[in-house]
Amino acid sequence: MATHSKHSPECWVKTMDKGEENAAGEEKALTLRENGRSGCVSILSVLETEYVIKNIQWMTGENFTVERGQQQIEEAISMWQVHESWRHWSEFLHEEDLEYSKRHHYRVCWSIPTRRKPIPQATASVYFVIEISKVKPATSPVEVFFTLESSRLIHR
């Protein structure tokens, strides 16, 4: 089932499963850009009013490892349509053990290094959480959430 999440006044994010992706028509471009007015980085700037985020087949709880989680995050963000000048790196932050689940926190940091300025003046981070249920069967897929820096909206 597709869900819509409003993340800014001018654009919508729609998540789709594999069947809906195949049925979807034209995809919209996702770009990361630097906001010239305030000097801060706007992580999602959608060229059209709606952008379809493709989903991947996430691993099950029994197959989870910290390294595999990071690989799957890399696989998921490789489907994002970002301008080739943007570079990123990812890291595992920490594990959170809750009563009914275990959460693994990751960060993906984006920047645009150049020859003249190899150390970027601005970066943008996306924070991922991979949650493994302690009550669902181990063969259930993990739950994945992400937030953009300085945003409280949680994407699923």
Coordinates of N, CA and C in Angstrom, one line a residue:
M1 N 0.8 -1.2 0.0 CA 0.0 0.0 0.0 C 0.9 1.2 0.0
A2 N 0.6 2.2 -0.9 CA 1.4 3.4 -0.9 C 0.9 4.4 0.1
T3 N 1.9 5.1 0.6 CA 1.6 6.1 1.6 C 2.2 7.5 1.2
H4 N 1.5 8.5 1.5 CA 2.0 9.8 1.2 C 2.5 10.5 2.5
S5 N 3.6 11.2 2.4 CA 4.2 11.9 3.5 C 4.5 13.3 3.0
K6 N 4.0 14.3 3.6 CA 4.3 15.7 3.2 C 5.5 16.1 3.9
H7 N 6.6 16.4 3.2 CA 7.8 16.9 3.8 C 8.2 18.3 3.6
S8 N 7.5 19.0 2.7 CA 7.6 20.4 2.6 C 6.4 20.9 1.9
P9 N 6.1 22.2 1.9 CA 4.9 22.7 1.3 C 4.7 22.4 -0.2
E10 N 5.8 22.3 -0.9 CA 5.7 22.1 -2.3 C 5.8 20.7 -2.9
C11 N 6.1 19.7 -2.0 CA 6.3 18.4 -2.6 C 5.8 17.3 -1.7
W12 N 5.5 16.2 -2.3 CA 5.0 15.0 -1.6 C 6.0 13.8 -1.9
V13 N 6.1 12.9 -0.9 CA 6.9 11.7 -1.1 C 5.9 10.6 -1.0
K14 N 6.0 9.7 -2.0 CA 5.1 8.5 -2.1 C 6.0 7.3 -2.1
T15 N 5.8 6.4 -1.1 CA 6.5 5.1 -1.1 C 5.7 4.0 -1.7
M16 N 6.3 3.2 -2.5 CA 5.6 2.1 -3.2 C 6.2 0.8 -3.0
D17 N 5.4 -0.3 -3.1 CA 6.0 -1.6 -3.1 C 6.4 -1.9 -4.6
K18 N 7.0 -3.1 -4.8 CA 7.5 -3.5 -6.1 C 6.4 -3.5 -7.2
G19 N 5.2 -4.0 -6.9 CA 4.1 -4.0 -7.9 C 3.7 -2.6 -8.3
E20 N 3.6 -1.7 -7.3 CA 3.2 -0.4 -7.6 C 4.3 0.3 -8.4
E21 N 5.6 0.0 -8.1 CA 6.7 0.6 -8.9 C 6.5 0.3 -10.4
N22 N 6.3 -1.0 -10.7 CA 6.2 -1.4 -12.1 C 5.0 -0.8 -12.8
A23 N 4.0 -0.5 -12.0 CA 2.8 0.1 -12.6 C 2.9 1.6 -12.7
A24 N 3.8 2.2 -12.0 CA 4.0 3.6 -12.0 C 4.5 4.1 -13.3
G25 N 4.0 5.2 -13.7 CA 4.5 5.8 -15.0 C 5.8 6.5 -14.9
E26 N 5.8 7.8 -15.2 CA 7.0 8.6 -15.2 C 7.5 8.9 -13.8
E27 N 8.8 8.7 -13.6 CA 9.4 9.1 -12.3 C 9.9 10.5 -12.3
K28 N 9.8 11.1 -11.1 CA 10.3 12.5 -11.0 C 11.7 12.5 -10.4
A29 N 12.4 13.5 -10.7 CA 13.8 13.6 -10.3 C 14.0 14.1 -8.9
L30 N 14.9 13.5 -8.1 CA 15.2 13.9 -6.8 C 16.6 14.6 -6.9
T31 N 16.7 15.7 -6.3 CA 18.0 16.4 -6.3 C 18.3 16.8 -4.9
L32 N 19.6 16.9 -4.6 CA 20.1 17.5 -3.4 C 20.7 18.8 -3.9
R33 N 20.4 19.9 -3.2 CA 21.0 21.1 -3.6 C 21.3 22.0 -2.4
E34 N 22.2 22.9 -2.6 CA 22.5 23.9 -1.6 C 21.5 25.1 -1.7
N35 N 21.0 25.5 -0.6 CA 20.0 26.6 -0.6 C 20.9 27.9 -0.5
G36 N 20.9 28.7 -1.6 CA 21.7 29.9 -1.6 C 21.3 31.0 -0.7
R37 N 20.0 31.1 -0.4 CA 19.5 32.2 0.5 C 20.0 32.1 1.9
S38 N 19.9 30.9 2.5 CA 20.3 30.7 3.9 C 21.6 30.1 4.1
G39 N 22.2 29.5 3.1 CA 23.5 28.9 3.2 C 23.4 27.5 3.8
C40 N 22.2 27.0 4.1 CA 22.0 25.7 4.6 C 21.7 24.7 3.5
V41 N 21.7 23.4 3.8 CA 21.5 22.4 2.7 C 20.1 21.9 2.8
S42 N 19.4 21.9 1.6 CA 18.1 21.3 1.5 C 18.2 20.0 0.9
I43 N 17.9 18.9 1.7 CA 18.2 17.6 1.4 C 17.3 17.0 0.2
L44 N 16.1 17.4 0.2 CA 15.2 17.0 -0.9 C 14.6 18.2 -1.6
S45 N 14.9 18.3 -2.8 CA 14.3 19.3 -3.6 C 13.7 18.6 -4.8
V46 N 12.4 18.6 -4.9 CA 11.8 17.8 -6.0 C 11.5 18.7 -7.2
L47 N 11.8 18.3 -8.3 CA 11.6 19.1 -9.5 C 10.2 19.2 -9.9
E48 N 9.4 18.1 -9.7 CA 8.0 18.1 -9.9 C 7.3 18.0 -8.5
T49 N 6.0 18.0 -8.5 CA 5.3 18.1 -7.2 C 5.2 16.7 -6.5
E50 N 5.5 15.6 -7.2 CA 5.4 14.3 -6.6 C 6.6 13.5 -7.0
Y51 N 7.2 12.8 -6.1 CA 8.4 11.9 -6.3 C 8.1 10.5 -5.8
V52 N 8.4 9.5 -6.6 CA 8.1 8.1 -6.2 C 9.5 7.6 -5.7
I53 N 9.5 7.1 -4.4 CA 10.7 6.5 -3.9 C 10.5 5.0 -4.0
K54 N 11.5 4.4 -4.7 CA 11.4 3.0 -4.9 C 11.9 2.3 -3.6
N55 N 11.3 1.1 -3.3 CA 11.7 0.4 -2.2 C 12.5 -0.8 -2.6
I56 N 13.3 -1.4 -1.6 CA 14.1 -2.6 -1.9 C 13.5 -3.7 -1.1
Q57 N 14.0 -4.9 -1.3 CA 13.6 -6.0 -0.5 C 14.5 -6.0 0.7
W58 N 13.9 -5.6 1.9 CA 14.7 -5.6 3.1 C 14.9 -7.0 3.7
M59 N 16.0 -7.2 4.4 CA 16.3 -8.5 5.0 C 15.4 -8.8 6.1
T60 N 15.4 -10.0 6.5 CA 14.6 -10.4 7.7 C 15.4 -10.2 9.0
G61 N 14.7 -10.2 10.1 CA 15.3 -10.1 11.4 C 16.4 -11.1 11.7
E62 N 16.1 -12.3 11.2 CA 17.1 -13.4 11.5 C 18.4 -13.3 10.6
N63 N 18.3 -12.5 9.5 CA 19.5 -12.3 8.7 C 20.2 -11.0 8.9
F64 N 19.8 -10.3 9.9 CA 20.3 -8.9 10.2 C 21.7 -9.0 10.8
T65 N 22.6 -8.2 10.3 CA 23.9 -7.9 10.9 C 24.1 -6.4 10.7
V66 N 24.9 -5.8 11.5 CA 25.1 -4.3 11.4 C 25.7 -4.0 10.0
E67 N 26.6 -4.8 9.5 CA 27.2 -4.6 8.2 C 26.2 -4.8 7.1
R68 N 25.3 -5.8 7.2 CA 24.3 -6.0 6.2 C 23.3 -4.9 6.2
G69 N 23.0 -4.3 7.4 CA 22.1 -3.2 7.5 C 22.7 -2.0 6.7
Q70 N 24.0 -1.8 6.9 CA 24.6 -0.6 6.2 C 24.6 -0.9 4.7
Q71 N 24.9 -2.1 4.3 CA 24.8 -2.4 2.8 C 23.4 -2.2 2.3
Q72 N 22.4 -2.6 3.0 CA 21.0 -2.4 2.5 C 20.7 -0.9 2.4
I73 N 21.2 -0.1 3.4 CA 20.9 1.4 3.3 C 21.6 1.9 2.1
E74 N 22.8 1.5 1.8 CA 23.5 1.9 0.6 C 22.7 1.5 -0.7
E75 N 22.2 0.3 -0.7 CA 21.4 -0.2 -1.8 C 20.1 0.7 -2.0
A76 N 19.5 1.0 -0.9 CA 18.3 1.9 -0.9 C 18.6 3.3 -1.5
I77 N 19.6 3.9 -1.0 CA 19.9 5.3 -1.4 C 20.5 5.3 -2.8
S78 N 21.0 4.1 -3.3 CA 21.5 4.1 -4.7 C 20.3 4.3 -5.7
M79 N 19.1 4.1 -5.2 CA 17.9 4.2 -6.1 C 17.4 5.7 -6.1
W80 N 17.9 6.5 -5.2 CA 17.6 7.9 -5.2 C 18.2 8.6 -6.4
Q81 N 17.5 9.5 -7.0 CA 18.1 10.2 -8.1 C 18.7 11.5 -7.7
V82 N 20.0 11.4 -7.4 CA 20.7 12.5 -7.0 C 21.8 12.9 -8.0
H83 N 22.0 14.2 -8.0 CA 23.0 14.7 -9.0 C 24.4 14.1 -8.7
E84 N 25.1 13.8 -9.8 CA 26.4 13.0 -9.6 C 27.4 13.8 -8.8
S85 N 27.3 15.1 -8.7 CA 28.3 15.8 -7.9 C 28.2 15.6 -6.4
W86 N 27.0 15.1 -5.9 CA 26.9 14.7 -4.5 C 27.6 13.4 -4.2
R87 N 28.4 13.4 -3.1 CA 29.0 12.3 -2.6 C 28.5 12.0 -1.2
H88 N 28.6 10.7 -0.8 CA 28.1 10.4 0.6 C 29.0 9.3 1.2
W89 N 28.9 9.3 2.5 CA 29.5 8.2 3.3 C 28.5 7.8 4.4
S90 N 28.6 6.6 4.8 CA 27.6 6.1 5.8 C 28.4 5.5 7.0
E91 N 27.7 5.5 8.1 CA 28.3 5.0 9.3 C 27.2 4.4 10.3
F92 N 27.6 3.4 11.0 CA 26.8 2.9 12.1 C 27.0 3.7 13.3
L93 N 25.9 4.2 13.9 CA 26.0 5.0 15.1 C 26.0 4.3 16.4
H94 N 24.8 3.6 16.6 CA 24.6 2.9 17.9 C 23.5 1.9 17.8
E95 N 23.4 1.1 18.8 CA 22.3 0.1 18.9 C 21.4 0.5 20.2
E96 N 20.1 0.4 20.0 CA 19.2 0.8 21.1 C 18.3 -0.5 21.4
D97 N 18.4 -1.0 22.6 CA 17.7 -2.2 23.0 C 16.4 -1.8 23.8
L98 N 15.3 -2.0 23.1 CA 14.0 -1.6 23.7 C 13.3 -2.9 24.2
E99 N 12.1 -2.7 24.9 CA 11.4 -3.9 25.4 C 10.9 -4.8 24.3
Y100 N 10.4 -4.3 23.2 CA 9.8 -5.1 22.2 C 10.6 -5.1 20.8
S101 N 11.7 -4.4 20.8 CA 12.4 -4.3 19.6 C 13.9 -3.9 19.8
K102 N 14.7 -4.0 18.8 CA 16.1 -3.5 18.9 C 16.2 -2.6 17.7
R103 N 16.8 -1.4 17.9 CA 17.0 -0.4 16.9 C 18.4 -0.2 16.6
H104 N 18.8 -0.1 15.3 CA 20.2 0.1 14.9 C 20.1 1.5 14.2
H105 N 20.9 2.4 14.6 CA 21.0 3.8 14.1 C 22.2 4.0 13.2
Y106 N 21.9 4.6 12.0 CA 22.9 4.8 11.0 C 22.8 6.3 10.6
R107 N 23.9 6.8 10.0 CA 23.9 8.2 9.4 C 24.5 8.1 8.1
V108 N 23.9 8.8 7.1 CA 24.5 9.0 5.8 C 24.7 10.5 5.6
C109 N 25.9 10.8 5.4 CA 26.3 12.3 5.3 C 26.6 12.6 3.8
W110 N 25.9 13.6 3.3 CA 26.1 14.0 1.9 C 26.8 15.3 1.8
S111 N 27.6 15.5 0.7 CA 28.3 16.8 0.5 C 28.7 16.9 -1.0
I112 N 29.1 18.1 -1.3 CA 29.6 18.3 -2.7 C 31.1 18.8 -2.6
P113 N 32.0 17.9 -2.6 CA 33.4 18.3 -2.6 C 33.8 18.7 -4.0
T114 N 34.7 19.7 -4.1 CA 35.2 20.1 -5.4 C 36.8 20.2 -5.3
R115 N 37.4 20.4 -6.4 CA 38.8 20.5 -6.4 C 39.3 21.7 -5.6
R116 N 38.6 22.8 -5.8 CA 39.0 24.0 -5.1 C 38.7 23.9 -3.6
K117 N 37.6 23.2 -3.2 CA 37.2 23.1 -1.8 C 36.9 21.6 -1.6
P118 N 38.0 20.8 -1.4 CA 37.8 19.4 -1.1 C 37.1 19.1 0.2
I119 N 37.2 20.0 1.1 CA 36.5 19.9 2.4 C 35.3 20.7 2.3
P120 N 34.1 20.1 2.2 CA 32.9 20.8 1.9 C 32.5 21.8 3.0
Q121 N 31.9 22.9 2.6 CA 31.5 23.9 3.5 C 30.1 23.6 4.1
A122 N 29.3 22.8 3.4 CA 28.0 22.4 3.9 C 27.8 20.9 3.7
T123 N 27.1 20.2 4.6 CA 26.8 18.8 4.5 C 25.3 18.7 4.8
A124 N 24.8 17.5 4.4 CA 23.4 17.2 4.8 C 23.4 15.7 5.2
S125 N 22.7 15.5 6.3 CA 22.7 14.1 6.9 C 21.3 13.5 6.8
V126 N 21.2 12.2 6.6 CA 20.0 11.5 6.6 C 20.3 10.4 7.7
Y127 N 19.3 10.3 8.6 CA 19.5 9.3 9.7 C 18.5 8.2 9.5
F128 N 19.1 7.0 9.5 CA 18.3 5.7 9.3 C 18.2 5.0 10.6
V129 N 17.1 4.3 10.8 CA 16.9 3.4 11.9 C 16.4 2.1 11.3
I130 N 17.0 1.0 11.6 CA 16.6 -0.3 11.3 C 16.1 -1.0 12.6
E131 N 14.8 -1.3 12.6 CA 14.2 -1.9 13.8 C 13.9 -3.4 13.6
I132 N 14.3 -4.2 14.5 CA 14.1 -5.6 14.5 C 13.1 -5.9 15.7
S133 N 12.0 -6.5 15.4 CA 11.0 -6.8 16.4 C 11.4 -8.0 17.2
K134 N 11.1 -7.9 18.5 CA 11.3 -9.1 19.4 C 10.1 -9.9 19.5
V135 N 9.0 -9.4 19.0 CA 7.7 -10.2 19.1 C 7.2 -10.8 17.8
K136 N 7.6 -10.2 16.7 CA 7.2 -10.8 15.4 C 8.1 -11.9 15.1
P137 N 7.7 -12.8 14.2 CA 8.6 -13.9 13.8 C 9.9 -13.4 13.2
A138 N 11.0 -14.2 13.4 CA 12.3 -13.8 13.0 C 12.4 -13.7 11.4
T139 N 11.4 -14.4 10.8 CA 11.4 -14.3 9.3 C 10.7 -13.1 8.7
S140 N 10.2 -12.2 9.6 CA 9.6 -11.0 9.2 C 10.6 -10.0 8.8
P141 N 10.3 -9.2 7.8 CA 11.3 -8.1 7.3 C 11.5 -7.1 8.4
V142 N 12.7 -6.5 8.5 CA 13.0 -5.4 9.4 C 12.2 -4.2 9.0
E143 N 11.9 -3.3 10.0 CA 11.3 -2.0 9.7 C 12.4 -1.0 9.5
V144 N 12.3 -0.1 8.5 CA 13.3 0.9 8.2 C 12.6 2.3 8.2
F145 N 13.3 3.2 8.9 CA 12.8 4.6 9.0 C 13.9 5.5 8.7
F146 N 13.6 6.6 8.1 CA 14.7 7.6 8.0 C 14.1 9.0 8.1
T147 N 15.0 9.9 8.6 CA 14.7 11.3 8.8 C 15.8 12.1 8.2
L148 N 15.4 13.3 7.7 CA 16.4 14.2 7.1 C 16.8 15.2 8.3
E149 N 18.0 15.5 8.3 CA 18.5 16.4 9.3 C 17.6 17.6 9.5
S150 N 17.4 18.0 10.7 CA 16.6 19.2 11.0 C 15.1 19.0 10.7
S151 N 14.7 17.8 10.4 CA 13.3 17.5 10.1 C 12.7 16.5 11.1
R152 N 11.5 16.7 11.5 CA 10.9 15.8 12.5 C 10.1 14.7 11.8
L153 N 9.9 14.8 10.5 CA 9.1 13.9 9.8 C 9.8 12.6 9.6
I154 N 9.2 11.5 10.0 CA 9.8 10.1 9.9 C 9.3 9.4 8.7
H155 N 10.2 9.1 7.7 CA 9.8 8.4 6.5 C 9.9 6.9 6.8
R156 N 9.0 6.1 6.2 CA 9.0 4.7 6.4 C 9.2 4.0 5.1

